[in-house]
Amino acid sequence: MELRGVLTPTPAPTSEDPKEEPVEDAPVKVTAKRTEFKPSILHDGSSAFTSVTVTVTNSGDKEIDINPLYFTITDASGGKHTAELGIDEDQIDTVKLAPDENVTGTITGKGKFTPKYVTYIDGLFGDGVRGNVS
């Protein structure tokens, strides 16, 4: 008599991390897509980098700050990569976005990896908003 499943029941599927799921009514929308790394004059040619084009839209009713330091890229294996400043010529600008404004630019992480999503955190200590990389 076989008892498979009785001793080791299959757990119900769960989400990866509920805090990391995109929020439909968030005051900030983040979209991201893979792009080619465009080395700036600061690139020394000896390191590999991965870039993602990010568009941030302020869909709230208050001004928000955008800064490359407010972003991380998470790769397909779960590794987090902080933004490398000034290394890609299309780096996202440091700006203030009024309601209904948006800005587009790149976020670049050190190394060759497959980006899964980009997380934006307003002011380094706010709530994170994620945009999946397409």
Coordinates of N, CA, C and O in Angstrom, one line a residue:
M1 N 0.8 -1.2 0.0 CA 0.0 0.0 0.0 C 0.9 1.2 0.0 O 1.8 1.4 0.8
E2 N 0.6 2.2 -0.9 CA 1.4 3.4 -1.0 C 0.8 4.5 -0.3 O -0.4 4.7 -0.3
L3 N 1.6 5.3 0.5 CA 1.1 6.4 1.3 C 1.7 7.7 0.8 O 1.7 8.7 1.6
R4 N 2.1 7.8 -0.4 CA 2.6 9.0 -0.9 C 1.6 10.2 -0.7 O 0.4 10.0 -1.0
G5 N 2.1 11.3 -0.3 CA 1.2 12.4 -0.1 C 0.6 12.5 1.4 O 0.3 13.6 1.8
V6 N 0.6 11.4 2.0 CA 0.0 11.4 3.4 C 1.1 11.9 4.4 O 0.8 12.7 5.2
L7 N 2.3 11.5 4.2 CA 3.4 11.9 5.1 C 4.0 13.3 4.7 O 4.5 14.0 5.5
T8 N 3.9 13.6 3.4 CA 4.5 14.8 2.9 C 3.5 15.5 2.0 O 3.6 15.5 0.8
P9 N 2.5 16.1 2.6 CA 1.5 16.8 1.8 C 2.2 18.0 1.0 O 3.1 18.6 1.4
T10 N 1.6 18.3 -0.2 CA 2.1 19.3 -1.0 C 1.6 20.7 -0.4 O 0.3 20.8 -0.3
P11 N 2.4 21.6 -0.1 CA 1.9 22.9 0.4 C 1.2 23.7 -0.7 O 1.5 23.6 -1.9
A12 N 0.3 24.5 -0.2 CA -0.4 25.4 -1.2 C 0.6 26.4 -1.7 O 1.5 26.9 -1.0
P13 N 0.4 26.8 -3.0 CA 1.3 27.8 -3.5 C 1.1 29.2 -2.8 O 0.0 29.5 -2.4
T14 N 2.2 29.9 -2.6 CA 2.2 31.2 -2.0 C 3.0 32.2 -2.9 O 3.8 31.8 -3.7
S15 N 2.7 33.4 -2.7 CA 3.5 34.4 -3.4 C 4.9 34.5 -2.9 O 5.1 34.2 -1.8
E16 N 5.8 35.1 -3.7 CA 7.2 35.2 -3.3 C 7.3 36.0 -2.0 O 7.9 35.6 -1.0
D17 N 6.8 37.2 -2.0 CA 6.9 38.1 -0.9 C 5.8 39.1 -1.1 O 6.0 40.0 -1.9
P18 N 4.8 39.1 -0.3 CA 3.7 40.0 -0.5 C 4.0 41.5 -0.5 O 3.4 42.3 -1.2
K19 N 5.1 41.8 0.2 CA 5.5 43.2 0.3 C 6.1 43.7 -1.0 O 6.2 44.8 -1.3
E20 N 6.6 42.7 -1.8 CA 7.3 43.0 -3.1 C 6.3 43.1 -4.3 O 6.7 43.4 -5.4
E21 N 5.1 42.7 -4.1 CA 4.1 42.7 -5.2 C 3.8 44.1 -5.6 O 3.7 45.0 -4.8
P22 N 3.6 44.4 -7.0 CA 3.2 45.7 -7.4 C 1.9 46.1 -6.8 O 1.0 45.3 -6.7
V23 N 1.7 47.3 -6.4 CA 0.5 47.9 -5.8 C -0.2 48.6 -6.9 O 0.3 49.6 -7.5
E24 N -1.5 48.3 -7.1 CA -2.3 48.9 -8.2 C -2.5 50.4 -7.9 O -2.5 51.2 -8.8
D25 N -2.8 50.8 -6.7 CA -3.1 52.2 -6.4 C -2.0 52.9 -5.8 O -2.2 53.9 -5.1
A26 N -0.7 52.5 -6.0 CA 0.4 53.2 -5.4 C 0.5 54.6 -6.1 O 0.2 54.8 -7.3
P27 N 1.0 55.6 -5.3 CA 1.1 56.9 -5.9 C 2.3 57.1 -6.9 O 2.5 58.1 -7.5
V28 N 3.0 56.0 -7.1 CA 4.2 56.0 -8.0 C 4.0 54.7 -8.9 O 3.8 53.7 -8.4
K29 N 4.2 54.9 -10.2 CA 4.2 53.7 -11.1 C 5.6 53.6 -11.7 O 6.2 54.6 -12.1
V30 N 6.1 52.4 -11.7 CA 7.5 52.1 -12.2 C 7.3 51.0 -13.3 O 6.8 50.0 -13.1
T31 N 7.9 51.4 -14.5 CA 7.9 50.4 -15.6 C 9.4 50.2 -16.0 O 10.2 51.2 -15.8
A32 N 9.8 49.0 -16.4 CA 11.2 48.8 -16.7 C 11.3 47.8 -17.8 O 10.5 46.9 -18.0
K33 N 12.4 48.0 -18.6 CA 12.7 47.1 -19.7 C 14.2 47.0 -19.9 O 14.9 48.0 -19.6
R34 N 14.7 45.8 -20.3 CA 16.1 45.6 -20.5 C 16.6 46.5 -21.6 O 15.9 46.7 -22.6
T35 N 17.8 47.0 -21.5 CA 18.4 47.8 -22.5 C 19.8 47.6 -22.6 O 20.4 47.0 -21.7
E36 N 20.5 48.0 -23.7 CA 21.9 47.8 -23.8 C 22.6 48.8 -22.9 O 22.2 50.0 -22.8
F37 N 23.7 48.4 -22.3 CA 24.6 49.3 -21.5 C 25.3 50.2 -22.5 O 25.9 49.8 -23.4
K38 N 25.2 51.6 -22.2 CA 25.9 52.6 -23.0 C 27.0 53.2 -22.1 O 26.6 54.1 -21.3
P39 N 28.2 52.8 -22.2 CA 29.2 53.3 -21.3 C 29.4 54.8 -21.4 O 29.5 55.3 -22.5
S40 N 29.5 55.4 -20.3 CA 29.9 56.9 -20.2 C 31.4 57.0 -20.2 O 32.1 56.0 -20.2
I41 N 31.8 58.2 -20.2 CA 33.3 58.4 -20.1 C 33.9 58.0 -18.8 O 35.1 57.8 -18.7
L42 N 33.1 57.7 -17.8 CA 33.6 57.2 -16.5 C 33.8 55.7 -16.5 O 34.5 55.2 -15.6
H43 N 33.4 55.0 -17.6 CA 33.6 53.5 -17.6 C 35.0 53.3 -18.0 O 35.5 53.8 -19.0
D44 N 35.7 52.4 -17.3 CA 37.1 52.1 -17.6 C 37.3 51.0 -18.5 O 38.4 50.6 -18.9
G45 N 36.2 50.3 -18.9 CA 36.3 49.3 -19.9 C 36.6 47.9 -19.3 O 36.6 46.9 -20.0
S46 N 36.9 47.8 -18.0 CA 37.3 46.6 -17.4 C 36.2 45.8 -16.7 O 36.4 44.7 -16.4
S47 N 35.1 46.4 -16.5 CA 34.0 45.8 -15.8 C 32.7 45.6 -16.7 O 32.5 46.5 -17.5
A48 N 32.0 44.6 -16.4 CA 30.7 44.4 -17.1 C 29.6 45.1 -16.3 O 29.6 45.1 -15.1
F49 N 28.6 45.6 -17.0 CA 27.4 46.2 -16.4 C 26.2 45.8 -17.1 O 26.2 45.5 -18.3
T50 N 25.0 45.9 -16.4 CA 23.7 45.6 -16.9 C 22.8 46.8 -16.7 O 22.8 47.3 -15.5
S51 N 22.2 47.2 -17.7 CA 21.3 48.4 -17.6 C 19.8 48.1 -17.9 O 19.5 47.1 -18.6
V52 N 19.0 48.8 -17.2 CA 17.5 48.7 -17.4 C 17.0 50.1 -17.6 O 17.3 51.0 -16.8
T53 N 16.1 50.3 -18.6 CA 15.5 51.6 -18.8 C 14.2 51.6 -17.9 O 13.4 50.7 -17.9
V54 N 14.1 52.7 -17.1 CA 13.1 52.8 -16.1 C 12.3 54.1 -16.4 O 12.9 55.1 -16.7
T55 N 11.0 54.0 -16.3 CA 10.1 55.1 -16.3 C 9.4 55.2 -15.0 O 8.7 54.2 -14.6
V56 N 9.5 56.3 -14.3 CA 8.8 56.5 -13.1 C 7.7 57.6 -13.3 O 8.0 58.7 -13.9
T57 N 6.5 57.3 -13.0 CA 5.3 58.2 -13.1 C 4.8 58.6 -11.8 O 4.5 57.6 -11.0
N58 N 4.6 59.8 -11.5 CA 4.0 60.3 -10.2 C 2.5 60.3 -10.4 O 2.0 61.2 -11.0
S59 N 1.8 59.3 -9.9 CA 0.4 59.3 -10.1 C -0.3 59.7 -8.8 O -1.5 59.5 -8.7
G60 N 0.4 60.2 -7.9 CA -0.1 60.7 -6.6 C -0.5 62.1 -6.6 O -0.5 62.8 -7.7
D61 N -0.7 62.7 -5.4 CA -1.0 64.1 -5.4 C 0.1 65.0 -4.7 O -0.2 66.2 -4.4
K62 N 1.2 64.4 -4.4 CA 2.4 65.1 -3.9 C 3.6 65.0 -4.7 O 3.8 64.0 -5.4
E63 N 4.5 66.0 -4.7 CA 5.8 65.9 -5.4 C 6.6 64.8 -4.8 O 6.6 64.5 -3.6
I64 N 7.4 64.1 -5.7 CA 8.3 63.0 -5.3 C 9.7 63.3 -5.8 O 9.8 64.0 -6.8
D65 N 10.7 62.8 -5.1 CA 12.1 62.9 -5.5 C 12.5 61.6 -6.3 O 12.2 60.5 -5.9
I66 N 13.2 61.8 -7.4 CA 13.8 60.8 -8.1 C 15.3 60.9 -8.0 O 15.9 62.0 -8.3
N67 N 16.0 59.8 -7.7 CA 17.5 59.9 -7.6 C 18.0 58.4 -8.0 O 17.3 57.5 -7.5
P68 N 19.0 58.3 -8.7 CA 19.5 56.9 -9.0 C 19.8 56.1 -7.8 O 19.6 54.9 -7.8
L69 N 20.1 56.7 -6.7 CA 20.4 56.0 -5.4 C 19.1 55.4 -4.8 O 19.2 54.6 -3.9
Y70 N 18.0 55.8 -5.3 CA 16.7 55.3 -4.7 C 16.3 54.0 -5.4 O 15.1 53.5 -5.2
F71 N 17.1 53.4 -6.3 CA 16.7 52.2 -7.1 C 17.7 51.1 -6.8 O 18.9 51.2 -6.6
T72 N 17.1 49.9 -6.9 CA 17.9 48.6 -6.9 C 17.3 47.8 -8.0 O 16.2 47.9 -8.4
I73 N 18.2 46.9 -8.6 CA 17.8 45.9 -9.6 C 17.9 44.6 -8.9 O 19.0 44.3 -8.3
T74 N 16.9 43.8 -9.0 CA 16.9 42.4 -8.5 C 17.0 41.5 -9.7 O 16.3 41.6 -10.6
D75 N 18.0 40.6 -9.6 CA 18.2 39.7 -10.8 C 17.4 38.4 -10.7 O 16.7 38.2 -9.7
A76 N 17.4 37.6 -11.7 CA 16.6 36.4 -11.8 C 16.9 35.4 -10.7 O 16.0 34.6 -10.3
S77 N 18.1 35.4 -10.1 CA 18.4 34.5 -9.0 C 18.2 35.1 -7.6 O 18.5 34.5 -6.6
G78 N 17.6 36.3 -7.6 CA 17.3 37.0 -6.3 C 18.3 37.9 -5.8 O 18.2 38.6 -4.7
G79 N 19.5 38.1 -6.5 CA 20.5 39.0 -6.0 C 20.1 40.5 -6.3 O 19.5 40.8 -7.3
K80 N 20.4 41.3 -5.3 CA 20.2 42.8 -5.5 C 21.4 43.5 -5.9 O 22.5 43.2 -5.4
H81 N 21.2 44.4 -6.8 CA 22.3 45.3 -7.4 C 21.9 46.7 -7.2 O 20.9 47.2 -7.6
T82 N 22.8 47.5 -6.5 CA 22.6 48.9 -6.3 C 23.0 49.6 -7.6 O 23.8 49.1 -8.4
A83 N 22.5 50.8 -7.8 CA 22.8 51.6 -9.0 C 24.2 52.1 -8.9 O 24.7 52.6 -7.9
E84 N 24.9 51.9 -10.1 CA 26.3 52.4 -10.3 C 26.1 53.8 -10.9 O 25.6 54.0 -12.0
L85 N 26.6 54.8 -10.2 CA 26.4 56.2 -10.6 C 27.4 56.6 -11.7 O 28.6 56.3 -11.7
G86 N 26.8 57.3 -12.7 CA 27.5 57.9 -13.8 C 28.2 56.9 -14.8 O 28.9 57.4 -15.7
I87 N 27.9 55.7 -14.7 CA 28.6 54.7 -15.6 C 27.8 54.5 -16.9 O 28.5 54.1 -17.9
D88 N 26.5 54.8 -17.0 CA 25.8 54.7 -18.2 C 25.4 56.1 -18.7 O 24.9 56.9 -17.9
E89 N 25.6 56.4 -20.0 CA 25.4 57.7 -20.4 C 23.9 58.2 -20.4 O 23.6 59.3 -20.4
D90 N 23.0 57.2 -20.3 CA 21.5 57.5 -20.2 C 21.0 57.4 -18.8 O 19.8 57.2 -18.6
Q91 N 21.8 57.5 -17.8 CA 21.4 57.4 -16.4 C 20.2 58.3 -16.1 O 20.1 59.4 -16.6
I92 N 19.2 57.8 -15.3 CA 18.1 58.6 -14.9 C 18.5 59.8 -14.1 O 19.5 59.8 -13.4
D93 N 17.8 60.9 -14.4 CA 18.2 62.2 -13.7 C 17.7 62.3 -12.3 O 16.8 61.6 -11.9
T94 N 18.4 63.1 -11.5 CA 17.9 63.5 -10.2 C 17.0 64.7 -10.4 O 17.4 65.7 -10.8
V95 N 15.7 64.4 -10.1 CA 14.6 65.4 -10.4 C 13.5 65.3 -9.3 O 13.5 64.3 -8.6
K96 N 12.7 66.3 -9.3 CA 11.5 66.3 -8.5 C 10.3 66.2 -9.5 O 10.3 66.9 -10.5
L97 N 9.4 65.2 -9.3 CA 8.3 65.0 -10.2 C 7.0 65.5 -9.5 O 6.6 65.1 -8.4
A98 N 6.3 66.5 -10.2 CA 5.0 66.9 -9.7 C 4.0 65.8 -10.1 O 4.3 65.0 -10.9
P99 N 2.8 65.9 -9.5 CA 1.8 64.9 -9.9 C 1.6 64.9 -11.4 O 1.6 66.0 -12.1
D100 N 1.4 63.7 -11.9 CA 1.2 63.4 -13.4 C 2.4 63.6 -14.2 O 2.3 63.5 -15.4
E101 N 3.6 63.9 -13.7 CA 4.8 64.0 -14.4 C 5.5 62.6 -14.4 O 5.3 61.8 -13.5
N102 N 6.4 62.4 -15.4 CA 7.2 61.2 -15.4 C 8.6 61.5 -15.9 O 8.9 62.6 -16.5
V103 N 9.6 60.6 -15.7 CA 10.9 60.7 -16.1 C 11.4 59.3 -16.5 O 11.0 58.3 -15.9
T104 N 12.2 59.2 -17.5 CA 12.8 58.0 -18.0 C 14.3 58.1 -18.1 O 14.9 59.1 -18.5
G105 N 15.0 57.0 -17.7 CA 16.4 56.9 -17.8 C 16.8 55.5 -17.4 O 16.0 54.7 -17.1
T106 N 18.1 55.3 -17.4 CA 18.6 53.9 -17.0 C 19.1 53.8 -15.6 O 19.6 54.8 -15.0
I107 N 19.0 52.6 -15.1 CA 19.6 52.2 -13.8 C 20.5 51.1 -14.2 O 20.2 50.2 -15.0
T108 N 21.8 51.2 -13.7 CA 22.8 50.2 -14.1 C 23.4 49.6 -12.9 O 23.8 50.2 -11.9
G109 N 23.5 48.2 -13.0 CA 24.1 47.5 -11.9 C 25.4 46.8 -12.4 O 25.6 46.6 -13.6
K110 N 26.3 46.6 -11.5 CA 27.6 46.0 -11.9 C 27.5 44.5 -12.1 O 26.8 43.8 -11.4
G111 N 28.1 44.0 -13.2 CA 28.1 42.6 -13.5 C 27.1 42.3 -14.7 O 26.3 43.1 -15.0
K112 N 27.2 41.1 -15.2 CA 26.3 40.6 -16.2 C 25.3 39.8 -15.5 O 25.7 38.8 -14.8
F113 N 24.0 40.1 -15.6 CA 23.0 39.3 -15.0 C 21.7 39.6 -15.7 O 21.6 40.5 -16.6
T114 N 20.7 38.8 -15.4 CA 19.3 38.9 -16.0 C 18.5 39.7 -15.0 O 18.1 39.1 -14.0
P115 N 18.1 40.9 -15.3 CA 17.3 41.7 -14.4 C 15.8 41.2 -14.4 O 15.3 40.9 -15.4
K116 N 15.3 41.0 -13.2 CA 13.9 40.5 -13.0 C 13.0 41.7 -12.7 O 11.9 41.8 -13.3
Y117 N 13.4 42.6 -11.7 CA 12.6 43.7 -11.4 C 13.4 44.8 -10.8 O 14.5 44.6 -10.4
V118 N 12.9 46.1 -10.9 CA 13.5 47.2 -10.4 C 12.7 47.7 -9.2 O 11.4 47.8 -9.3
T119 N 13.3 48.1 -8.1 CA 12.5 48.7 -7.0 C 13.0 50.1 -6.8 O 14.1 50.4 -6.7
Y120 N 12.0 51.0 -6.7 CA 12.2 52.4 -6.4 C 11.7 52.7 -4.9 O 10.6 52.2 -4.6
I121 N 12.5 53.3 -4.1 CA 12.1 53.7 -2.8 C 12.3 55.2 -2.7 O 13.4 55.7 -2.7
D122 N 11.1 55.9 -2.5 CA 11.1 57.4 -2.4 C 11.9 57.8 -1.1 O 11.5 57.5 0.0
G123 N 13.0 58.5 -1.3 CA 13.7 59.1 -0.2 C 14.5 58.1 0.6 O 14.8 58.3 1.7
L124 N 14.8 56.9 0.1 CA 15.6 55.9 0.7 C 14.9 55.2 1.8 O 15.2 54.0 2.2
F125 N 13.9 55.8 2.5 CA 13.3 55.2 3.6 C 11.8 55.0 3.4 O 11.1 54.6 4.4
G126 N 11.3 55.3 2.3 CA 9.8 55.1 2.0 C 9.5 53.7 1.7 O 10.3 52.8 1.8
D127 N 8.3 53.5 1.2 CA 7.8 52.2 0.8 C 8.3 51.9 -0.6 O 8.4 52.8 -1.5
G128 N 8.7 50.7 -0.9 CA 9.2 50.3 -2.2 C 8.1 50.1 -3.2 O 7.0 49.6 -2.9
V129 N 8.3 50.5 -4.5 CA 7.4 50.2 -5.6 C 8.2 49.5 -6.6 O 9.3 49.9 -7.0
R130 N 7.7 48.3 -7.0 CA 8.5 47.5 -8.0 C 7.9 47.6 -9.4 O 6.7 47.7 -9.6
G131 N 8.8 47.5 -10.3 CA 8.4 47.4 -11.7 C 9.1 46.2 -12.3 O 10.4 46.1 -12.3
N132 N 8.4 45.2 -12.8 CA 9.0 44.0 -13.5 C 9.7 44.4 -14.8 O 9.2 45.3 -15.5
V133 N 10.8 43.8 -15.0 CA 11.5 44.1 -16.3 C 11.0 43.3 -17.4 O 10.8 42.0 -17.3
S134 N 10.6 43.9 -18.5 CA 10.1 43.2 -19.6 C 11.2 43.1 -20.7 O 12.2 43.7 -20.7

